[in-house]
Coordinates of C-alpha atoms and ligand atoms in Angstrom, one line a residue:
X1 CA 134.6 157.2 115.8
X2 CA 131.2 156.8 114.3
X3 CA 130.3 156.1 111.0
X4 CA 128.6 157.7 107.9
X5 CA 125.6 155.9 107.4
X6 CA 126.9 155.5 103.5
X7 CA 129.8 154.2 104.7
X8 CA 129.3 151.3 107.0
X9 CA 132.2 149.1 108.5
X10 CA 133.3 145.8 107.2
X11 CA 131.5 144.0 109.4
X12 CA 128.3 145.4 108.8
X13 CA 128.9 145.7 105.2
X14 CA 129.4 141.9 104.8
X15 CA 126.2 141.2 106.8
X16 CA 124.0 142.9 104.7
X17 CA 122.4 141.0 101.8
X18 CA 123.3 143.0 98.6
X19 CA 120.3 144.7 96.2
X20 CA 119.8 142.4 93.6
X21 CA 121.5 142.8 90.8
X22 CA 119.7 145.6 88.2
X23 CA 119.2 144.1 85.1
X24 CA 116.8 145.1 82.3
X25 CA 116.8 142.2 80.4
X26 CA 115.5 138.8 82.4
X27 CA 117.1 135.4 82.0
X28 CA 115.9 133.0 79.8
X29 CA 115.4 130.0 82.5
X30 CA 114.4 130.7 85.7
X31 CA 116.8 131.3 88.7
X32 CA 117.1 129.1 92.0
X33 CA 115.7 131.5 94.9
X34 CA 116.7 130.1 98.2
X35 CA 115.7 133.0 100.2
X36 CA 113.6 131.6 102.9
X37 CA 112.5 135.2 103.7
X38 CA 110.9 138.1 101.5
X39 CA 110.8 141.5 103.0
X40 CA 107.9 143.4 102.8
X41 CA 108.1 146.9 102.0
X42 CA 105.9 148.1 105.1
X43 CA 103.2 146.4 106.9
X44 CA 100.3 147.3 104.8
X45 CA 102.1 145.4 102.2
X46 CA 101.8 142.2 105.2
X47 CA 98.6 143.0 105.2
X48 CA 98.0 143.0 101.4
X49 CA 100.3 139.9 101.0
X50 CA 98.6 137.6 103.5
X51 CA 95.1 138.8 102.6
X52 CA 96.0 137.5 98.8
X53 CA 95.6 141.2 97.7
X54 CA 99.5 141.4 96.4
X55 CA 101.2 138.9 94.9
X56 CA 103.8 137.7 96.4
X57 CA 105.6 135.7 99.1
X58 CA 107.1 136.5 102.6
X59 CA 107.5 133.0 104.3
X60 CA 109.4 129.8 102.1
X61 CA 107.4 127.5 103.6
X62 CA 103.9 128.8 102.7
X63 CA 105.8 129.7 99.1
X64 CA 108.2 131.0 96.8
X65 CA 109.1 131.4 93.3
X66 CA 110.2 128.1 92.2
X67 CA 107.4 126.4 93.6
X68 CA 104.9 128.9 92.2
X69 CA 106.1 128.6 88.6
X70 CA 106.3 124.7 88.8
X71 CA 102.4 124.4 90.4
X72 CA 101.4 126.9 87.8
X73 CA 103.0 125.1 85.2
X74 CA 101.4 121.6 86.0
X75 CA 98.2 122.7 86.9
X76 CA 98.1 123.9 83.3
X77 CA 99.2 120.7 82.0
X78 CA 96.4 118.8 84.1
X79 CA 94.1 122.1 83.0
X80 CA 93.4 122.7 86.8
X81 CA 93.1 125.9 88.7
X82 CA 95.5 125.8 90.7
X83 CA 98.6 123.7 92.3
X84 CA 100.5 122.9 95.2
X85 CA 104.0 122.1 95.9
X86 CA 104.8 119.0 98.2
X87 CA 108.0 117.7 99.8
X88 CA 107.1 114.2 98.4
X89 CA 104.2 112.3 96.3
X90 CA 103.7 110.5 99.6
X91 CA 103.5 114.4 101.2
X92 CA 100.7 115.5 98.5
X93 CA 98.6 112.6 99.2
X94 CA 99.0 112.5 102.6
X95 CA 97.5 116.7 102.4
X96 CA 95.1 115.6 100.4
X97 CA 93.6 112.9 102.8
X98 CA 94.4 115.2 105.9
X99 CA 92.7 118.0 104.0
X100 CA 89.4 116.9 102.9
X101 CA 88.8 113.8 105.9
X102 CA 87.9 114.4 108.9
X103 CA 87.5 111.9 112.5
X104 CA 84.4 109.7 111.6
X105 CA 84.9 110.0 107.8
X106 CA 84.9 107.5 104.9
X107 CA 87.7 106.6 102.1
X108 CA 87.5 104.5 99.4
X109 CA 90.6 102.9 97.9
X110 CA 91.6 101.4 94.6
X111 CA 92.9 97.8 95.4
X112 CA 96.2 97.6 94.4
X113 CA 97.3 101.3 95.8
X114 CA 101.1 102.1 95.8
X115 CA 102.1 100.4 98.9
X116 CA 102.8 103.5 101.1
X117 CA 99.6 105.2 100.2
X118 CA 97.7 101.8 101.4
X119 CA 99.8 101.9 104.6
X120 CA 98.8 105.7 105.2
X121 CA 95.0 104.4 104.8
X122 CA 95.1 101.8 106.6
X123 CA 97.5 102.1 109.2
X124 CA 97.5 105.9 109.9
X125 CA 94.3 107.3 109.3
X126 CA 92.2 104.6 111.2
X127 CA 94.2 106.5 114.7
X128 CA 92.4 109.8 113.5
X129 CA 89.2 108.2 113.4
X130 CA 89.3 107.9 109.7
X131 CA 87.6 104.3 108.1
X132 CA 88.3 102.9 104.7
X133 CA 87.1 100.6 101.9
X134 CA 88.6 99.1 98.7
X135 CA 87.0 99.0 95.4
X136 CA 88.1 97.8 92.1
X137 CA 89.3 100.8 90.1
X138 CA 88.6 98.9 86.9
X139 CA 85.3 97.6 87.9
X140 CA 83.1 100.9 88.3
X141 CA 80.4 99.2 90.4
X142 CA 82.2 98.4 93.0
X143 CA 82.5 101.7 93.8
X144 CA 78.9 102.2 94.1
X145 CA 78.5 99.5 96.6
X146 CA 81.8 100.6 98.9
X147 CA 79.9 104.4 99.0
X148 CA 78.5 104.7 102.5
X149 CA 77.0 107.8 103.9
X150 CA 80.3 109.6 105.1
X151 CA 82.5 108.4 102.2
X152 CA 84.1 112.1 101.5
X153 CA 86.8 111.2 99.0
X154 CA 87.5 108.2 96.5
X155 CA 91.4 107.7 95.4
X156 CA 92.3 105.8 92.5
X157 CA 95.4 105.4 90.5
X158 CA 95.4 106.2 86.6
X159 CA 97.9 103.1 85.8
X160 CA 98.3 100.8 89.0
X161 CA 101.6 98.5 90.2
X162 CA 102.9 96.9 89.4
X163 CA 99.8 94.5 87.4
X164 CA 99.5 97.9 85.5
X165 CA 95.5 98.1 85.9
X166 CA 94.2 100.8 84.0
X167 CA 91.4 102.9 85.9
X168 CA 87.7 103.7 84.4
X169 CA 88.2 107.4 85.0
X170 CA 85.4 108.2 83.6
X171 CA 82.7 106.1 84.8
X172 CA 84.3 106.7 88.4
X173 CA 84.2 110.5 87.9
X174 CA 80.8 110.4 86.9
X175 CA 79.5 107.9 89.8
X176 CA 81.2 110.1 92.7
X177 CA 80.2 113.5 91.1
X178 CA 76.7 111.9 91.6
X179 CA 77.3 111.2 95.2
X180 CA 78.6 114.9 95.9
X181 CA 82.3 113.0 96.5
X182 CA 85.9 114.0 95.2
X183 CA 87.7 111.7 93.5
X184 CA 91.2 112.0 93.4
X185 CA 93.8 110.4 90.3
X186 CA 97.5 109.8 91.4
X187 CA 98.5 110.0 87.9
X188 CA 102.3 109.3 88.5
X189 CA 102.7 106.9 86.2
X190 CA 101.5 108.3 82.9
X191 CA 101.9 112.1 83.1
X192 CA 101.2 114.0 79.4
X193 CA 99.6 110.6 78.6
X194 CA 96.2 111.1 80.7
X195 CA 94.7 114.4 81.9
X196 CA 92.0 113.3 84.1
X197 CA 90.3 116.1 84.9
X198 CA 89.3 116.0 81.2
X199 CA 88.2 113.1 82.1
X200 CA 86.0 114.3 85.4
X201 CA 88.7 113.9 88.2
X202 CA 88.5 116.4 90.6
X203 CA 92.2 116.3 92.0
X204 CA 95.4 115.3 90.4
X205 CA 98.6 113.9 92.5
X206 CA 102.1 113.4 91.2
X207 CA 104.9 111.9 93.0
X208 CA 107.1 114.5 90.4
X209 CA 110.3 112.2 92.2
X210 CA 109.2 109.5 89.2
X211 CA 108.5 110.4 85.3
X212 CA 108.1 114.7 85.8
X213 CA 111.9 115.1 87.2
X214 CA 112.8 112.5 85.1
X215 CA 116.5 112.2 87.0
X216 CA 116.3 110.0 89.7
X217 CA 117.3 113.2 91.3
X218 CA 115.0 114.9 93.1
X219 CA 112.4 114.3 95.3
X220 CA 108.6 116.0 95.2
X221 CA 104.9 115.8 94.7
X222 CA 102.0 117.7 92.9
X223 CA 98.7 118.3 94.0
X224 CA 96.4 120.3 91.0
X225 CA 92.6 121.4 91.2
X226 CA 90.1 123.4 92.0
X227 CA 91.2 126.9 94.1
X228 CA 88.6 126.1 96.4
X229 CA 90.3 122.7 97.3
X230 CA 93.8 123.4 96.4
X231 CA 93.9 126.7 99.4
X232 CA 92.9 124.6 102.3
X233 CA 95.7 121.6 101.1
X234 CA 98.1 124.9 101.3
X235 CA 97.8 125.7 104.3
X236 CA 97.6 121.9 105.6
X237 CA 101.0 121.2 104.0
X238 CA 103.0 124.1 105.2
X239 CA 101.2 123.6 108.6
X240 CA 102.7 120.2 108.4
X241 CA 105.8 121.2 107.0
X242 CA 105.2 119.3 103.3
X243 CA 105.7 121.7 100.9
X244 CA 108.4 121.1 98.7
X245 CA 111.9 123.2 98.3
X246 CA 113.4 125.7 95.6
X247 CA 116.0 123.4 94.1
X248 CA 114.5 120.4 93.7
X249 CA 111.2 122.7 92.4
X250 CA 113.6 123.8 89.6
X251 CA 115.1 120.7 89.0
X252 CA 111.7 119.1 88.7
X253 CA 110.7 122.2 86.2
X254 CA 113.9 121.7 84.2
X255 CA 112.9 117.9 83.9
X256 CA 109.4 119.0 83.1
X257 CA 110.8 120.4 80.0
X258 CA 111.7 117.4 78.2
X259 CA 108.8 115.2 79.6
X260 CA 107.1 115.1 76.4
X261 CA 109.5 113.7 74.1
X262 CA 111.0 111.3 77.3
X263 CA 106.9 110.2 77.7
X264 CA 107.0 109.4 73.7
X265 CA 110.3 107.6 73.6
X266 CA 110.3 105.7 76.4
X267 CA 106.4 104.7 75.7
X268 CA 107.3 103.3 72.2
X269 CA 110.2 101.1 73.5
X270 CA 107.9 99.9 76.3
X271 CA 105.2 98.7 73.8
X272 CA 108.1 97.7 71.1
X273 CA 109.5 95.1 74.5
X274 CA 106.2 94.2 75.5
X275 CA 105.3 92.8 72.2
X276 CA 109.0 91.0 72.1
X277 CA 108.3 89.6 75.9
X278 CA 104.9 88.4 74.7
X279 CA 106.2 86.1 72.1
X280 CA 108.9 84.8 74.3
X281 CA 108.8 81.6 75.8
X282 CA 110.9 82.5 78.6
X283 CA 108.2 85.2 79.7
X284 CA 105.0 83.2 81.4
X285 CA 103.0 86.7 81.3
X286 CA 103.4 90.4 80.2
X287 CA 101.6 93.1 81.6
X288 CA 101.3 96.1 79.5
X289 CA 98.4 98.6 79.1
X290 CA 99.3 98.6 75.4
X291 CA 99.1 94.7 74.4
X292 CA 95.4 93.5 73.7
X293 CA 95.6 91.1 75.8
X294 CA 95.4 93.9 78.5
X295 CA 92.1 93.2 80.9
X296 CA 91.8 96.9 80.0
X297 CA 93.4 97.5 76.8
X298 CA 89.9 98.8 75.6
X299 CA 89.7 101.8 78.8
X300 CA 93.9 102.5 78.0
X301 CA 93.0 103.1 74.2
X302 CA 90.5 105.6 75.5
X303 CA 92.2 107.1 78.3
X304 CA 95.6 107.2 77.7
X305 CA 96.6 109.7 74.3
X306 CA 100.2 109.2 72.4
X307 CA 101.2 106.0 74.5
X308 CA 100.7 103.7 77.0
X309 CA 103.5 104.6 79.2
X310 CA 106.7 103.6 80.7
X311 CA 106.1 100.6 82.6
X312 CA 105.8 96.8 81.7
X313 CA 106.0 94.1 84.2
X314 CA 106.9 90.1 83.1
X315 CA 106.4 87.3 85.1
X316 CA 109.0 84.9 85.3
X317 CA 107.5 82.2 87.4
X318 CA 109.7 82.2 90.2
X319 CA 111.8 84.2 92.7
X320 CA 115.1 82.0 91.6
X321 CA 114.1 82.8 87.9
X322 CA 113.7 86.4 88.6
X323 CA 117.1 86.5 90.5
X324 CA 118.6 85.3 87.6
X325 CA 117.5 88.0 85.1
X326 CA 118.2 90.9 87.4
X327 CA 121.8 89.1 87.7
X328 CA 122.1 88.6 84.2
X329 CA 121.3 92.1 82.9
X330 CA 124.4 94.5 83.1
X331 CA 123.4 96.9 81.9
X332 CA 120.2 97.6 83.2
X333 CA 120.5 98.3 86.8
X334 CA 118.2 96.7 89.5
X335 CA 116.5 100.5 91.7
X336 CA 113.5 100.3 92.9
X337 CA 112.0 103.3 91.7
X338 CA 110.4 104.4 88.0
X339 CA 110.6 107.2 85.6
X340 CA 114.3 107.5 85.1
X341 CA 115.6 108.5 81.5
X342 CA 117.5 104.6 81.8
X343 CA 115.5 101.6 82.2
X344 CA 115.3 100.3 85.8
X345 CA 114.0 97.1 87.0
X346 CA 112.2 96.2 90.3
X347 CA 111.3 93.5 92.1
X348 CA 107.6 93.8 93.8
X349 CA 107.9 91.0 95.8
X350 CA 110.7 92.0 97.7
X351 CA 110.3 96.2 97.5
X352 CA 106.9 97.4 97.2
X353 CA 104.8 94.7 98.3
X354 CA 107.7 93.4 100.9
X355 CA 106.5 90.8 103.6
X356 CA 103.6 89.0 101.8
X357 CA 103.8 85.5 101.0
X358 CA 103.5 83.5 97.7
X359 CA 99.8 83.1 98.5
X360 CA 98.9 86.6 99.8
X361 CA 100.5 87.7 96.3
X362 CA 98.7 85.4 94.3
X363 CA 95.4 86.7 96.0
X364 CA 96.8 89.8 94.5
X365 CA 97.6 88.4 91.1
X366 CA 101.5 88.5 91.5
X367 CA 103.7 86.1 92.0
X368 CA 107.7 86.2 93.3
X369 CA 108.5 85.8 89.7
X370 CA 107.1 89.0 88.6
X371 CA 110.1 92.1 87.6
X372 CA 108.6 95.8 86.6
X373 CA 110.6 97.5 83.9
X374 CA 110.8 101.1 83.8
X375 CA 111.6 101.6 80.4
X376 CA 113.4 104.0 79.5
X377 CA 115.2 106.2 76.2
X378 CA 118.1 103.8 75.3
X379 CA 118.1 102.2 71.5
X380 CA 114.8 99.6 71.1
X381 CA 117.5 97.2 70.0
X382 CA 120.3 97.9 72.4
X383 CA 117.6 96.7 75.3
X384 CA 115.8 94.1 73.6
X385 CA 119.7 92.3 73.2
X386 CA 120.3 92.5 77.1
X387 CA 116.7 90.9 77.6
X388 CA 117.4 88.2 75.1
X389 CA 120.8 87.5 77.2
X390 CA 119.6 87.9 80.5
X391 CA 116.5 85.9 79.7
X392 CA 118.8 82.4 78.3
X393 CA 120.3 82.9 82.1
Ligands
PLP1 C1 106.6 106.8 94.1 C2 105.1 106.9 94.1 C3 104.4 107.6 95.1 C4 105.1 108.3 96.2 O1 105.9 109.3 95.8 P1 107.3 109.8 96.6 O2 107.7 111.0 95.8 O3 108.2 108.6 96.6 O4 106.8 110.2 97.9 C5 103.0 107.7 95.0 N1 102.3 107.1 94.1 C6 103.0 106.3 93.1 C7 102.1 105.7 92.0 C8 104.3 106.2 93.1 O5 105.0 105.5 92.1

C-alpha cells in the first residue's frame, strides 16, 4: 500500500537527515560541523555560491564552518586579509611553494629551515623544475646577493631550530618588496609574539599542530594574506587534498583561545630557565632569543612584543651527556614536537636534523650535545628543580 508523503516508512524515515534543530538563541561556542556536504537551495544558488556571490559552502574540501571561523580568526591576529585552512604546517607551505612557483622558478631559503620544509626545497621541488638558494635570515645581505632574475618567493622563519636565530623581518620585507618578490614568515614558533605583516611580510604560515592548538592534539596549518594570493593557495590545497578538517579546526580554535596567556606564561619561564642555564656550569651554551648574549638579542627586542617565546635549547657537549639529562628528567618527557602546555624536550641530532654527523652539525653550529626545551606552564621553580637533578646526572 503506498504511503502519504507526510508519513514515510521507517526505513526512509531513518535515512533522512533531520532539519536542524530550530533555535532562536545561538550557542556560545561554536559547534563541530562534519557535514561534508551543504545543499543548495536550487541551482542558481550553485551558481551564486561558486561565483563567490553567496556565502556559503557546498563541498568540505573547498570549505566549511570550522575552517572559515578559524582562518578568519587568525588572519585577524596576523592583520591579513584573508586565510586558509591546511591539513598540516607542512601542507600550508607546501601550497604556498606549489602556488606561487612555477617549472624554471627561483626560491630562496633561510639556512637553518625546519628540516621537512628544507627537504620539500630541495628534494621535491628541484623534479618540478623548481631551483633554490640559501641565505642567512639574520644577515639581510645575503639575500640581495642569492636574488637572481626568476627568484619569485623568499621563505624565512621568524624564530629558527633549534639555534633559535631570530630573522630581520624588516630589512628582508623591505629588500624583496624592492625586487617585486613575496616573502613568506613561518611564524610557528612565536605566534601573538610577532605579527610580521606589521612588519612587511607578505604571507604568514603556522604549523597550528605546535603553540596555536596548544594540546599536542591536533594536527593543522595556517596560511594568512593578501585575498589575491590567499584564493589561488585555495584552490591549490583542496585540489591537492590539504585543507584541513572540522574537528581538529575547532580544537585548534578552542586552543586558540587561551594562546595569549599560554604565550605569556610559558615565555617568562623560558627566559626565568634560560637565565638559570646560563649561569650553570653544567650548561656549555644557552640559546635564547631573550639572553643578551643572543647574536640577535637586539632584532628579538624589536621584533618580538610581550616575550621571547617558548623555546630554549642548551648544549651539553655531548650525545652521552645529553642522554643522561633526558634520562634523568622524570618528569619532563622526551617528544619531539613543541608548543605543548608541558614542557617537552628534543633531541636535534637525532629527530630533526637525523643522519648528519658531528661535523656536518658543527658546520651548522650544533653539536650532539644540544636538547631544545619547549617550555611550558608548569611552576618556574617546580622545573628549574628537575633541571638542577637531571643536570648533577
Ligand atoms: C612543526 C613545524 C612545521 C610543520 O608543521 P606540521 O604541522 O608538523 O606539518 C613547520 N615549521 C615549523 C617551524 C615547525 O615547527
Amino acid at each position: 500500500m503506498p504511503t502519504e508523503a507526510t508519513t514515510p516508512n521507517e526505513a526512509t524515515l531513518c535515512a533522512r537527515a533531520p532539519m536542524p534543530a530550530e533555535s532562536s538563541s545561538r550557542p556560545l561556542v561554536p559547534s563541530i560541523d562534519l557535514s561534508v556536504v551543504f545543499c543548495p537551495a536550487d541551482l542558481d544558488h550553485v551558481d551564486a555560491l561558486s561565483d563567490g556571490k553567496a556565502a556559503g559552502f557546498i563541498y568540505a574540501r573547498d570549505g566549511h564552518p570550522n575552517a572559515a571561523q578559524l582562518a578568519l580568526k587568525m588572519a585577524r591576529l596576523e592583520g591579513a586579509e584573508a586565510g586558509v585552512i591546511c591539513a598540516s604546517g607542512m601542507g600550508a607551505i607546501a601550497s604556498v611553494f606549489l602556488t606561487l612557483l612555477s617549472q624554471g622558478d627561483h626560491v630562496l631559503l633561510a639556512k637553518g629551515t625546519y628540516g621537512k620544509t628544507t627537504a620539500l626545497v630541495t628534494r621535491q621541488l628541484p623534479r618540478w623544475g623548481i631551483n633554490h638558494d640559501f641565505f642567512d635570515a639574520s644577515d639581510a645581505a645575503s639575500l640581495g646577493q642569492g636574488l637572481k632574475p626568476k627568484t619569485r618567493l623568499v621563505f624565512v622563519e621568524t624564530v629558527s631550530n633549534p639555534l633559535l636565530r631570530v630573522a630581520d623581518i624588516d630589512t628582508l620585507a623591505k629588500l624583496s618588496r624592492e625586487a617585486g618578490i613575496p616573502l613568506a614568515v613561518d611564524n610557528t614558533f612565536a605566534p601573538l609574539i610577532c605579527r610580521p605583516i606589521e612588519h612587511g611580510a607578505t604571507l604568514v604560515i603556522h604549523s597550528a599542530t605546535k603553540m596555536i592548538g596548544g594540546h599536542s592534539d591536533l594536527t593543522l596549518g595556517v596560511l594568512v594574506g593578501p585575498g589575491e594570493l590567499i584564493e589561488p593557495t585555495k584552490v591549490l590545497a583542496s585540489t591537492l587534498g590539504q585543507t584541513g578538517n572540522p574537528f581538529e579546526s575547532w580544537l585548534a580554535l578552542r586552543g586558540l583561545a587561551t594562546l595569549s596567556v599560554r604565550m605569556e606564561r610559558a615565555s617568562r619561564n623560558a627566559l626565568e630557565l634560560a637565565r638559570r642555564f646560563e649561569k650553570h656550569g653544567k650548561v656549555d651554551r644557552t640559546f635564547y632569543p631573550g639572553l643578551e648574549s643572543h647574536p640577535e638579542f637586539a632584532i628579538a627586542s624589536k621584533l618580538l612584543k610581550g616575550g621571547f617565546g617558548a623555546m630554549v635549547t642548551i648544549d651539553l657537549g655531548t650525545r652521552e651527556r645529553a642522554a643522561r639529562l633526558i634520562r634523568g628528567l622524570k618528569g619532563i618527557p622526551f617528544a619531539p614536537s613543541l608548543g605543548d602546555v608541558q614542557t617537552t624536550l628534543s633531541h636535534p641530532a637525532t629527530t630533526s636534523h637525523r643522519g648528519q654527523d658531528a661535523q656536518q652539525l658543527a658546520a651548522q653550529g650544533m653539536s650532539e650535545g644540544m636538547i631544545r626545551i619547549s617550555v611550558g606552564l608548569e611552576e618556574i621553580e617546580d622545573l628549574w628543580g628537575e633541571f638542577l637533578v637531571g643536570l648533577e646526572n
